[in-house]
XYZ file of C-alpha atoms in Angstrom:
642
model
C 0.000 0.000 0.000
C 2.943 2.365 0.563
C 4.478 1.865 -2.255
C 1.764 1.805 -4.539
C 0.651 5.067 -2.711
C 4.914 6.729 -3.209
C 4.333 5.601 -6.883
C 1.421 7.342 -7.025
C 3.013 10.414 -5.612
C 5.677 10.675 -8.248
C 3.179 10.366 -10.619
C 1.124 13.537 -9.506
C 4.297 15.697 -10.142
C 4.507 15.047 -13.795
C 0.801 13.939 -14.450
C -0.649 16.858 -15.452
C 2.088 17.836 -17.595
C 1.886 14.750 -19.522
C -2.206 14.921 -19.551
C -1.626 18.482 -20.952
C 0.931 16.362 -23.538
C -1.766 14.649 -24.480
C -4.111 16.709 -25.384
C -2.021 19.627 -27.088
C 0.211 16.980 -28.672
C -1.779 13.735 -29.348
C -5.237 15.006 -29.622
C -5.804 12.736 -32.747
C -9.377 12.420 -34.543
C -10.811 8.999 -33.080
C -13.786 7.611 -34.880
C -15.629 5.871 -32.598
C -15.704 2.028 -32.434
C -18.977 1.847 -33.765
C -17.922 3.536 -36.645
C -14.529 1.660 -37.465
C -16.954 -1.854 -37.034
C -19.004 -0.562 -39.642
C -16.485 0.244 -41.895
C -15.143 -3.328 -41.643
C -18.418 -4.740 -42.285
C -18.591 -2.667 -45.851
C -21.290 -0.592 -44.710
C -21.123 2.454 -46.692
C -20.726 5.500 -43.902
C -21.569 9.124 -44.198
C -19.404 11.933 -44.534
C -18.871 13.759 -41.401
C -20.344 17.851 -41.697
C -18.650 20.697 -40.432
C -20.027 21.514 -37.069
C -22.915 23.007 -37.552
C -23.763 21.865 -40.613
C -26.913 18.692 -41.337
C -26.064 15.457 -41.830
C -27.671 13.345 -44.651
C -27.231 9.603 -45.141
C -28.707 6.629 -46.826
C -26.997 3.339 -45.771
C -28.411 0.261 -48.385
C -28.621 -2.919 -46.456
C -29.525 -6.165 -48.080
C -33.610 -5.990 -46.692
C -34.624 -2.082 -45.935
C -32.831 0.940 -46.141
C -31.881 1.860 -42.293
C -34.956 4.897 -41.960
C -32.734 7.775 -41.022
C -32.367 11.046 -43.529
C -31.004 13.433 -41.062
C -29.309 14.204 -38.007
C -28.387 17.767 -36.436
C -26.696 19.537 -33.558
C -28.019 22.358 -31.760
C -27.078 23.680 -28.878
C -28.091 25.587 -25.379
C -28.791 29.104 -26.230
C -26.047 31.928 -25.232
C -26.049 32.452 -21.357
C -27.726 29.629 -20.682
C -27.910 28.160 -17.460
C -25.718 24.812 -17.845
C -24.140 25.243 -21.081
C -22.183 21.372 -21.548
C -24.655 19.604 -23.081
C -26.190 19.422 -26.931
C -29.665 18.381 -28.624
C -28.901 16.270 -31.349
C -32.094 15.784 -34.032
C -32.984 12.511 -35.546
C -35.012 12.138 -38.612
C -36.712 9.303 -39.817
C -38.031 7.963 -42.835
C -37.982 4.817 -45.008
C -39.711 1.439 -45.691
C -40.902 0.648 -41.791
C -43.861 3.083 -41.372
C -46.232 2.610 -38.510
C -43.778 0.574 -36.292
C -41.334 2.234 -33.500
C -37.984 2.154 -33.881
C -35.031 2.423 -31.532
C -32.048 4.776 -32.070
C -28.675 4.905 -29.814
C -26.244 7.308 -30.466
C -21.938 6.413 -29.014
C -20.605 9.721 -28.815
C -16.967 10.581 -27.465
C -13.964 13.368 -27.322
C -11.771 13.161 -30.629
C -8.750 13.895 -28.602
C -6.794 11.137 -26.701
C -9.033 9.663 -23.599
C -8.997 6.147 -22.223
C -12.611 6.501 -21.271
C -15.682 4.312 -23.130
C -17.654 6.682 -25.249
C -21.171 7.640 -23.707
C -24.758 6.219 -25.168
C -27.718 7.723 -25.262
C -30.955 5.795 -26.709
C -34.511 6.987 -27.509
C -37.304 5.752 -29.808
C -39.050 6.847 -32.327
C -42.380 6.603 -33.849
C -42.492 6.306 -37.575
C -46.158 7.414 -38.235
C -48.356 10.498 -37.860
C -46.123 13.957 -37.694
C -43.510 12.587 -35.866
C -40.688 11.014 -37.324
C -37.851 12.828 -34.976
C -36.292 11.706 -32.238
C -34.434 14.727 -29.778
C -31.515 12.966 -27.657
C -29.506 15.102 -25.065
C -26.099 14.723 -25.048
C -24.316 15.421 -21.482
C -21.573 15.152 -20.175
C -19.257 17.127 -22.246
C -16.232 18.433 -21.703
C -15.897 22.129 -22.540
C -14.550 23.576 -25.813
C -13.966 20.119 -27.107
C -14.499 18.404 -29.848
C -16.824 15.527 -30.724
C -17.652 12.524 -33.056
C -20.347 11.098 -33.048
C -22.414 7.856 -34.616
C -26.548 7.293 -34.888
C -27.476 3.790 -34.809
C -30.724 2.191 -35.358
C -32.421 -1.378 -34.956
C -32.526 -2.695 -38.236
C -34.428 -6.272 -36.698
C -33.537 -8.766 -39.679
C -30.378 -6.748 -40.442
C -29.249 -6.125 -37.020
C -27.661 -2.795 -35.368
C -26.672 -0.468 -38.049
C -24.784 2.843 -38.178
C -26.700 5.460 -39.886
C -25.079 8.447 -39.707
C -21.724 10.055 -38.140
C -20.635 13.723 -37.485
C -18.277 15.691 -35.199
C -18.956 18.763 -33.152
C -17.561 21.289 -30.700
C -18.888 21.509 -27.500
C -19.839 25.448 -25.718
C -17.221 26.995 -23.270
C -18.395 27.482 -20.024
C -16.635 30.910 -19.691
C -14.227 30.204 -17.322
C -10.871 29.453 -18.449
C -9.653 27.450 -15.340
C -12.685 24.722 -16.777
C -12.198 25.038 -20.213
C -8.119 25.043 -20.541
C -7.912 21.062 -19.749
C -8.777 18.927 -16.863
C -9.414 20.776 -13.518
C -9.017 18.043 -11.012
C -5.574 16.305 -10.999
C -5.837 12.514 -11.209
C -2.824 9.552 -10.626
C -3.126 6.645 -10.341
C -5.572 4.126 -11.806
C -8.625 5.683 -13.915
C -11.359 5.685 -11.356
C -13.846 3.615 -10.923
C -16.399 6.160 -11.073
C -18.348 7.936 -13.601
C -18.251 11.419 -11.843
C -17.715 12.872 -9.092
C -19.628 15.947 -7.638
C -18.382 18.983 -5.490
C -19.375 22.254 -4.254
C -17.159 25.431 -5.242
C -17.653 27.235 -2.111
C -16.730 29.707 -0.995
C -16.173 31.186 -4.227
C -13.669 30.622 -7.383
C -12.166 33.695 -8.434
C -10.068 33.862 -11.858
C -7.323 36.125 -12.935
C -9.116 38.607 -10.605
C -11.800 39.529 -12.999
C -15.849 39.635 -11.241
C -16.728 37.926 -14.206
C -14.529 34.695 -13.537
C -16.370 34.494 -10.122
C -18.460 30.660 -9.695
C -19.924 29.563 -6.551
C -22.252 26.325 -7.223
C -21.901 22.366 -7.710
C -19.518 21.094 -10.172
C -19.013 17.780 -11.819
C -15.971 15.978 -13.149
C -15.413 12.843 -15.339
C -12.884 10.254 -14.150
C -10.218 12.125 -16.254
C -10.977 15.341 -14.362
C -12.725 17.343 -16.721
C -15.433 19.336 -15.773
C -18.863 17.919 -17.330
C -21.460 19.989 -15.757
C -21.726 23.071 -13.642
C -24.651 24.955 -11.755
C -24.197 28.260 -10.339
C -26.081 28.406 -6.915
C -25.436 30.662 -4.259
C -23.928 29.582 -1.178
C -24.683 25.606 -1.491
C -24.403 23.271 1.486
C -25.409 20.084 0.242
C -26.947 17.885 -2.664
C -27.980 14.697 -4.472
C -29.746 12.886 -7.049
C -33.368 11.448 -7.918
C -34.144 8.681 -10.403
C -35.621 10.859 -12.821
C -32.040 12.595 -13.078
C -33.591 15.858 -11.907
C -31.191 17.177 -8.554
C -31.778 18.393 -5.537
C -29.749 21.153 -3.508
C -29.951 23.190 -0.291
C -27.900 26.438 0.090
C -28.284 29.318 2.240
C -29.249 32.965 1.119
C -27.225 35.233 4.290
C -24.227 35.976 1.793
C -23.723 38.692 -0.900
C -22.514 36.223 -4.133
C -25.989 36.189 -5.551
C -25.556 39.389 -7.577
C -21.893 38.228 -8.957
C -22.460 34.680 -8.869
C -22.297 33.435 -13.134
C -23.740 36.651 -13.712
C -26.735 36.474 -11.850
C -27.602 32.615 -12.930
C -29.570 30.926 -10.644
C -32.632 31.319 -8.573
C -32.447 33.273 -5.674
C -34.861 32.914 -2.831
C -36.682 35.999 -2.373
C -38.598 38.046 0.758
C -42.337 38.372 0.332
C -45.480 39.575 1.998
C -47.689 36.736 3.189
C -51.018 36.768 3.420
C -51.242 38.112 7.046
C -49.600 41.216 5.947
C -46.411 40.455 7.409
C -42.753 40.413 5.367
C -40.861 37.260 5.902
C -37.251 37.102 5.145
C -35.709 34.685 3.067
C -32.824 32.481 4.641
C -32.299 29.621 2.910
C -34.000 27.262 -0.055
C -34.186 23.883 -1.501
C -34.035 23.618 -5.590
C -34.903 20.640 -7.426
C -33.651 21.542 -10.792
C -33.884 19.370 -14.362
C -29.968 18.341 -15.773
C -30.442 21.396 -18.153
C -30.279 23.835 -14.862
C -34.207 24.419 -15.353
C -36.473 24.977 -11.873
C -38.321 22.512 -11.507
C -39.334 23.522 -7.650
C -38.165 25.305 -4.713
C -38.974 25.805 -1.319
C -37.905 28.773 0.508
C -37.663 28.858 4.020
C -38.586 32.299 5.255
C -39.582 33.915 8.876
C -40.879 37.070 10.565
C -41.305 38.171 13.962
C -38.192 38.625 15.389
C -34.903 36.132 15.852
C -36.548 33.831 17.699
C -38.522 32.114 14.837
C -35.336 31.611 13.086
C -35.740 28.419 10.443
C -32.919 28.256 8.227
C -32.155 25.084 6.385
C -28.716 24.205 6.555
C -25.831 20.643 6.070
C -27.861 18.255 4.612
C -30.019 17.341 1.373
C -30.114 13.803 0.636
C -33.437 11.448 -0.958
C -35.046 9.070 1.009
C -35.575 6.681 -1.761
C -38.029 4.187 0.011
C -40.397 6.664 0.804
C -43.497 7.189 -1.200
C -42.407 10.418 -3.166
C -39.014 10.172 -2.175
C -38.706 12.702 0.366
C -35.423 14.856 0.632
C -34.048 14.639 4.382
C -32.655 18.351 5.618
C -32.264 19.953 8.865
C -33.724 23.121 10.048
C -33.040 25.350 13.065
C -35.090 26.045 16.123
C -34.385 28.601 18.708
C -34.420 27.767 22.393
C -33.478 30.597 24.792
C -32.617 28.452 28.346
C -31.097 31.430 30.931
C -27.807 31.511 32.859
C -25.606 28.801 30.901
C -22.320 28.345 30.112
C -20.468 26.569 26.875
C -17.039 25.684 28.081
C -14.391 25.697 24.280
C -11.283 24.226 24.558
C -8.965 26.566 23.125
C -5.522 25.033 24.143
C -4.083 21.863 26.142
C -4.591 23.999 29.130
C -7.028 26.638 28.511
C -10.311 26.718 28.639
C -13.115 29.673 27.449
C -16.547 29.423 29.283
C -19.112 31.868 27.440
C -22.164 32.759 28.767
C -24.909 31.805 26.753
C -28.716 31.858 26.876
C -29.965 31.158 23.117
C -29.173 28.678 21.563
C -29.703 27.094 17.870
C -31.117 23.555 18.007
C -31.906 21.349 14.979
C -35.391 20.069 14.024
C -34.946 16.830 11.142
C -37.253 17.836 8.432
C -38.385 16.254 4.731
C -39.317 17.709 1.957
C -41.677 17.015 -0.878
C -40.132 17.639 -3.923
C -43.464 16.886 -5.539
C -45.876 19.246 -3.808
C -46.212 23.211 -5.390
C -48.316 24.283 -2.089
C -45.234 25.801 0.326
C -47.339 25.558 3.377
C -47.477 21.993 2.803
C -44.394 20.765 1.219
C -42.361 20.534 4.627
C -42.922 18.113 7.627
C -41.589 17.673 10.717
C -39.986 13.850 11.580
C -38.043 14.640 14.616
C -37.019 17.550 17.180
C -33.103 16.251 18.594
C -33.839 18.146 21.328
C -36.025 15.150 22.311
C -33.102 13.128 22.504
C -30.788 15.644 23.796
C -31.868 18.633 25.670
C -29.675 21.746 26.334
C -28.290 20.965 30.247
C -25.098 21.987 31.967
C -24.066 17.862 31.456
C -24.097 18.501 27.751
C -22.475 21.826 27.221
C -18.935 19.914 28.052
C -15.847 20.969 27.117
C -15.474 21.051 23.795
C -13.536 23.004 20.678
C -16.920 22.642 18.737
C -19.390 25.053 19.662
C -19.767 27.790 17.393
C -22.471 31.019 16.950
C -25.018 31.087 14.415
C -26.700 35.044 14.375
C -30.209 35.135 14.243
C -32.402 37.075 12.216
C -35.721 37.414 10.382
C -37.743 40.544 9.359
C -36.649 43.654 10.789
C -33.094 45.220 12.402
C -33.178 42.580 15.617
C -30.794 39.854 15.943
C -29.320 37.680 18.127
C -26.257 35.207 18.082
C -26.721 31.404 19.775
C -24.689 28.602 20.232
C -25.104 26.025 17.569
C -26.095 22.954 19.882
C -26.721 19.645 17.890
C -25.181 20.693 15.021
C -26.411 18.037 12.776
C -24.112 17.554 9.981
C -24.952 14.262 8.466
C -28.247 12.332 8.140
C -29.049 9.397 5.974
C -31.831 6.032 5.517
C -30.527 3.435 7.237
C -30.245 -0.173 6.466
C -33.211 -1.454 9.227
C -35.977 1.222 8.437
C -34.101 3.948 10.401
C -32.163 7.630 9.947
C -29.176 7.736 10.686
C -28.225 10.655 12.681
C -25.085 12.820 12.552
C -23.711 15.791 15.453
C -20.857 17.916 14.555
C -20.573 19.554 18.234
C -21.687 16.749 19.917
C -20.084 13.661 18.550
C -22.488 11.640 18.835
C -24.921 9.480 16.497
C -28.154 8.569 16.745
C -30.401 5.896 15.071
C -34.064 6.794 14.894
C -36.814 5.004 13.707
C -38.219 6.010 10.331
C -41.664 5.205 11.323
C -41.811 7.970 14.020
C -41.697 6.257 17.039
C -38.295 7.429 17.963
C -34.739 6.488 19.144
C -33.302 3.017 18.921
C -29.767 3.288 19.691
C -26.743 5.908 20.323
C -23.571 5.752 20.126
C -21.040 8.424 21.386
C -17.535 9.598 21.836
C -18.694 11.233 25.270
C -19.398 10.211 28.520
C -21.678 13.056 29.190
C -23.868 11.554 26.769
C -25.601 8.072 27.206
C -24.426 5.703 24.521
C -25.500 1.978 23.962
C -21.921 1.102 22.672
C -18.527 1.669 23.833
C -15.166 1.535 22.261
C -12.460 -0.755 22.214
C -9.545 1.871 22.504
C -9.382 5.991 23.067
C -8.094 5.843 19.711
C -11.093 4.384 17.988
C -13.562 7.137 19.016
C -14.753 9.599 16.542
C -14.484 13.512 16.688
C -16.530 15.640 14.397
C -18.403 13.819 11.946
C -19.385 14.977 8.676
C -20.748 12.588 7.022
C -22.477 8.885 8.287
C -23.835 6.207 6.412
C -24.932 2.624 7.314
C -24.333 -0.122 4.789
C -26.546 -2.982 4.238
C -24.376 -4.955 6.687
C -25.205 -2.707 9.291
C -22.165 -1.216 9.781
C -21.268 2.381 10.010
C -18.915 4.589 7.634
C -17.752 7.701 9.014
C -15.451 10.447 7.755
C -13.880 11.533 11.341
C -12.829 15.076 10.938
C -10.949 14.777 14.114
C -11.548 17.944 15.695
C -12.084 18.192 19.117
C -10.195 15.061 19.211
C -7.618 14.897 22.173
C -4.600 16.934 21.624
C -6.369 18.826 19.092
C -7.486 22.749 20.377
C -8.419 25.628 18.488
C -4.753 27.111 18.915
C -2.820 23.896 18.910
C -3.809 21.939 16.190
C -0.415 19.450 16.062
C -2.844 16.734 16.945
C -5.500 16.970 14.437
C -6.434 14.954 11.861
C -8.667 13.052 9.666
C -9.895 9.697 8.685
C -12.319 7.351 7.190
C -13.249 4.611 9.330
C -15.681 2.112 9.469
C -17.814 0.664 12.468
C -18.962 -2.857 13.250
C -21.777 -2.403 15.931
C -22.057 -5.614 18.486
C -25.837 -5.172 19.826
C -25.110 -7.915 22.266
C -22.009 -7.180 23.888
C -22.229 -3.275 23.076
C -19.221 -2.249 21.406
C -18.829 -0.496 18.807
C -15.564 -1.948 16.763
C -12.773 -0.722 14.036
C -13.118 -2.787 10.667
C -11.233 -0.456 9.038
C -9.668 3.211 8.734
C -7.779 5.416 6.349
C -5.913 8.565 7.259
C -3.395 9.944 4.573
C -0.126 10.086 3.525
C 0.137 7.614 7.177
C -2.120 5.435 8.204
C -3.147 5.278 12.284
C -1.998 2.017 12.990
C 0.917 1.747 10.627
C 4.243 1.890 11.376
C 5.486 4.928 12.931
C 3.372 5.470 15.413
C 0.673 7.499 16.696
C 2.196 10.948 17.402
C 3.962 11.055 13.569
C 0.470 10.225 12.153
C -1.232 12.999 13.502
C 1.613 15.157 13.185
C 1.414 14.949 9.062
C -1.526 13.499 8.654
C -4.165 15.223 6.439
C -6.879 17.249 8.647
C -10.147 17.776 6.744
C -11.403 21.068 8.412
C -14.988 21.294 7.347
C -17.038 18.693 5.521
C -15.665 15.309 4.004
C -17.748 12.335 2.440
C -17.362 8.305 2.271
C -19.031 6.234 -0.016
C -18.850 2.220 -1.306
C -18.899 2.401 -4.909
C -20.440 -0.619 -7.348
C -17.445 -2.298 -7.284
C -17.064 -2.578 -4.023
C -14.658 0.124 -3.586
C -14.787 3.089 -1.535
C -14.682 6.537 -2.331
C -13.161 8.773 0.334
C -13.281 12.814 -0.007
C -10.808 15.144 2.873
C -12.351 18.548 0.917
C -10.814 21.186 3.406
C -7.779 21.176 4.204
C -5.022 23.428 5.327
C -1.965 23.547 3.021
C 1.208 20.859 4.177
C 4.226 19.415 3.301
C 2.542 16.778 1.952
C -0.026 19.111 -0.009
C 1.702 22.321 -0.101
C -1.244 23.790 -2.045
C -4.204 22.926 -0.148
C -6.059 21.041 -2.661
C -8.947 19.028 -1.570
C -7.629 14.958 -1.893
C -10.319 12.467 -2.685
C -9.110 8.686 -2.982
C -10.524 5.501 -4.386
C -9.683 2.913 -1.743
C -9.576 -1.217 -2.540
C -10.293 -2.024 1.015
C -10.456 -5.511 0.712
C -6.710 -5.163 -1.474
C -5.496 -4.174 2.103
C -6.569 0.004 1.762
C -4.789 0.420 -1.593
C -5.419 3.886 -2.749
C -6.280 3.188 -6.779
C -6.595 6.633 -7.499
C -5.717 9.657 -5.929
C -7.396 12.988 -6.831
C -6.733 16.709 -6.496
C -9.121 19.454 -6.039
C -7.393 22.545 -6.481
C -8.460 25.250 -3.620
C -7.912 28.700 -3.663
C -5.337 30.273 -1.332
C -7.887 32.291 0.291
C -10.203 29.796 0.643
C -8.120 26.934 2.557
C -9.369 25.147 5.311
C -12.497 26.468 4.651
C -15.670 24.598 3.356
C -14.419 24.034 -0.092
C -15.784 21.378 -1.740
C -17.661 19.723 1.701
C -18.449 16.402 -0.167
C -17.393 14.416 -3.270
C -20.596 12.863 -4.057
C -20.273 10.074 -7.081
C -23.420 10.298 -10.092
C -23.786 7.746 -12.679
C -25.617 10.122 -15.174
C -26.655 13.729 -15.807
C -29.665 12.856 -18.087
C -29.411 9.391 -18.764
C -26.301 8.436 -20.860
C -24.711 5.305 -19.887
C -20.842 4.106 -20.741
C -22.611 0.884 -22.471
C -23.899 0.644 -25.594
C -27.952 -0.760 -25.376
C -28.861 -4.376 -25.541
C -29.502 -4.068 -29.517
C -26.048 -2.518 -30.366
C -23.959 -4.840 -28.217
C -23.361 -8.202 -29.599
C -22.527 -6.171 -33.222
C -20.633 -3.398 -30.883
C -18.293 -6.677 -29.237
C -18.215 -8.700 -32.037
């Protein structure tokens, strides 16, 4: 594992270099394999078109003519939302009239990539008005160029290629994403199809406004960026089956105006009803691949601080519920006089600040389907059911941290984030899983209602069913918790607040993935497995030199097991090191079972000004922006492997 991971490291110095090689020096025309296995089968093929002009084909097989007479590219309008994509137009005609037909189109960059080219399909009924089928292509790579290949199901003839043609795909505008791959990768190619990130706080370029982007970003396994959405301070996403997406961001910061020139929907202040003005604070967007609204809930409030209801940390689907719900948290203020929150600030220094409001969390779903705002958010649990503010649970801690207050009108008022919920996810028995930043500690609730089924905590101040076999195995921090089907638990520990670690010594901080075996019966909650990097907490050399050089992911952080079994491990804010001397966010593929091989290793580059801040917060994997696969369909296959 060392070595593969010291190979790896070489690589990184020279990789980009020889990517760039690649594409300035061997950026050849590839035609794609479709195309070249048509060509040996004497199939007659079409002369590719410049790029925008129409292509026209007839293709004479031995029973029908193949029913396609033209194909065209258009694409997005200027300015438009989410520029990397294209419609491509497919005409049909011929000998099979009243039947449907099915069409695929393999599609790929003509410069050097080891990736499979990307499928769409559609169908397309040949009778009436409409002959055309309209396919979306995504997942392009800006300001590059394209071929292309239409196939069709010829039945007694089998798959045939119809028609061919190259294009060049739209510039997103900002040269850091169109100049070549943005994220670094060494290693093996990963595993995964892309990878999704937040740009926040924001990417500046060459100093101009214009080059400013603050949304979610996606990269291929090469590193190229495939898809962008400007949004305004975003916190967290994810995906539905219908490949629309869902996001949560907040609305109390002032990059709305320069944000891709205004793109985006902000949420807005109104005047309900009652004649009141609620303020906006935060929203939830469920937009279509093309960056089209689809909904949106904003979460507004009036009456002073104290009905404060932001959204904030999480947005993720609850795919067995009936219209798959999106999980979120929202805060509730609790004023409780005379307390104190005791922050560790150094090995032997403690702050105790008087407090009396504080900013609990309230777990809350919302109904992606439903237009009415007063009924598209419920209620599933209040933590301060399971946890209550009390002198016991304001403990010493480096965690706690202010959140001001404020909804229509001049009055505010700063509380102690309590719960701090930073994580919460379905289960694998019919249960949320339950995530505190400040309070280390996670819960298992019951997603019928009926409440808490087991806790397990890395303080004694808080009742836990489990314990832990060593000190060392405890988790500080957590920012992101999910339970497998096994049952066990796989955390990214950000590590602060964990011993040794204070907000002005930080020589002891760092992070890790690590997974959880829970033992209902005896209690215990025990290491299967953890990854810190470049060292490894239980490798040689010790304890003290791991956390000494170890990475420590700030803010944020993600874990996830991929198809293949892998896992995909994301430290996206980090301070800069001698290991990292830039800062950049480090995501790795990990072959747990190969004995925590790293496969691949990635690099997110951060901005100076923005390091150890919350950056990228996860590196969530997608299989598809609007439905293209890296497989050609069942009727293209055995012609497309023979």
């Amino acid at each position: 594992s060392s070595r593969s991971m010291a190979a790896m490291d070489r690589g990184r110095n020279d990789g980009s270099l020889r990517g760039v090689g690649r594409i300035l020096v061997a950026c050849l025309v590839i035609v794609s394999s479709g195309l070249l296995l048509a060509a040996r089968r004497g199939r007659r093929r079409d002369s590719m078109t410049s790029l925008n002009g129409v292509l026209r084909a007839q293709t004479t097989m031995d029973q029908l003519s193949p029913p396609v007479v033209s194909s065209s590219i258009s694409f997005p309008p200027a300015g438009a939302l989410i520029p990397l994509f294209v419609t491509l137009d497919v005409t049909l005609s011929g000998e099979w009239r009243d039947s449907v037909v099915d069409v695929a189109v393999a599609y790929r960059p003509t410069c050097a990539t080891s990736l499979a080219p990307l499928w769409v399909r559609g169908t397309v009924q040949l009778s009436g008005a409409e002959t055309t089928a309209h396919l979306r292509l995504f997942r392009l790579r800006p300001s590059q160029d394209y071929a292309y290949s239409v196939w069709v199901n010829a039945t007694a003839g089998g798959a045939a290629v119809t028609s061919s043609g190259t294009f060049r795909a739209n510039a997103t505008g900002w040269a850091r994403f169109d100049e070549g791959p943005y994220v670094a990768v060494s290693g093996d190619t990963p595993s995964f199809e892309m990878g999704t990130f937040a740009v926040y706080p924001s990417y500046v370029a060459r100093d101009e406004t214009r080059q400013w982007f603050q949304g979610l970003v996606a990269v291929d396994a090469e590193g190229w960026v495939v898809w962008m959405y400007s949004l305004c301070m975003l916190e967290a996403w994810d995906f539905l089956p219908d490949y629309t997406v869902v996001l949560v961001a907040r609305s109390d910061g002032s990059c709305g105006t320069l944000t891709s020139h205004q793109k985006g929907t902000l949420p807005f202040n109104g005047k309900e009803a009652d004649g009141k003005i609620y303020v906006a604070n935060s929203q939830l967007q469920k937009i279509a691949p093309d960056g089209v609204l689809v909904n949106q809930y904003i979460a507004r409030c009036t009456d002073g601080p104290l009905n404060f209801n932001k959204l904030s940390h999480e947005c993720r689907v609850d795919h067995g519920s009936a219209n798959l719900q999106v999980l979120t948290t929202m805060y509730k203020a609790e004023v409780t006089p005379d307390m104190y929150a005791a922050v560790k600030m150094g090995p032997n220094e403690t702050l105790a600040e008087h407090v009396d409001t504080f900013a609990n969390t309230v777990l809350v779903a919302w109904d992606h389907t439903q237009g009415d705002q007063s009924r598209a958010m419920r209620s599933l649990y209040d933590m301060s059911d399971f946890l209550p503010v009390t002198p016991r649970h304001l403990f010493e801690t480096t965690a706690w941290n202010d959140v001001r207050m404020q909804c229509a009108g001049d009055w505010s008022r700063t509380a102690i984030e309590f719960h701090h919920v930073s994580s919460v996810s379905v289960g694998c028995d019919d249960n949320f899983i339950v995530a505190s930043r400040n309070l280390d500690t996670i819960w298992s609730l019951r997603r019928d209602g009926s409440g808490l089924e087991w806790t397990l905590s890395s303080h004694d101040e808080i009742a836990s069913n489990f314990t832990f076999e060593r000190d060392l195995d405890k988790f500080y921090q957590a920012h992101s918790v999910l339970q497998l089907d096994n049952g066990n638990l796989l955390v990214v520990d950000d590590g602060t607040d964990r011993p040794g670690c204070t907000t002005i010594r930080t020589g002891q901080c760092f992070s890790r993935a690590i997974m959880y075996r829970l033992d209902h019966d005896r209690g215990v909650a025990a290491v299967v497995w953890q990854f810190s990097w470049p060292n490894n907490v239980g490798d040689s050399g010790g304890y003290l030199v791991t956390t000494e050089i170890d990475t420590w992911n700030e803010v944020g952080g993600s874990a996830y097991r991929l198809a293949n079994g892998h896992y995909l491990v994301a430290f996206s804010s980090v301070d800069s090191s001698s290991t990292n001397p830039n800062g950049a966010a480090q995501i790795f593929e990990l072959d747990v079972d190969g004995n925590r091989t790293a496969n691949s290793y990635l690099r997110v580059p951060t901005p100076t000004a923005n390091e150890g801040m919350q950056n990228g917060y996860r590196f969530v994997p997608w299989h598809s922006i609007g439905g293209e696969v890296s497989s050609p369909p069942e009727f293209v296959a055995p012609v497309w492997a023979a």
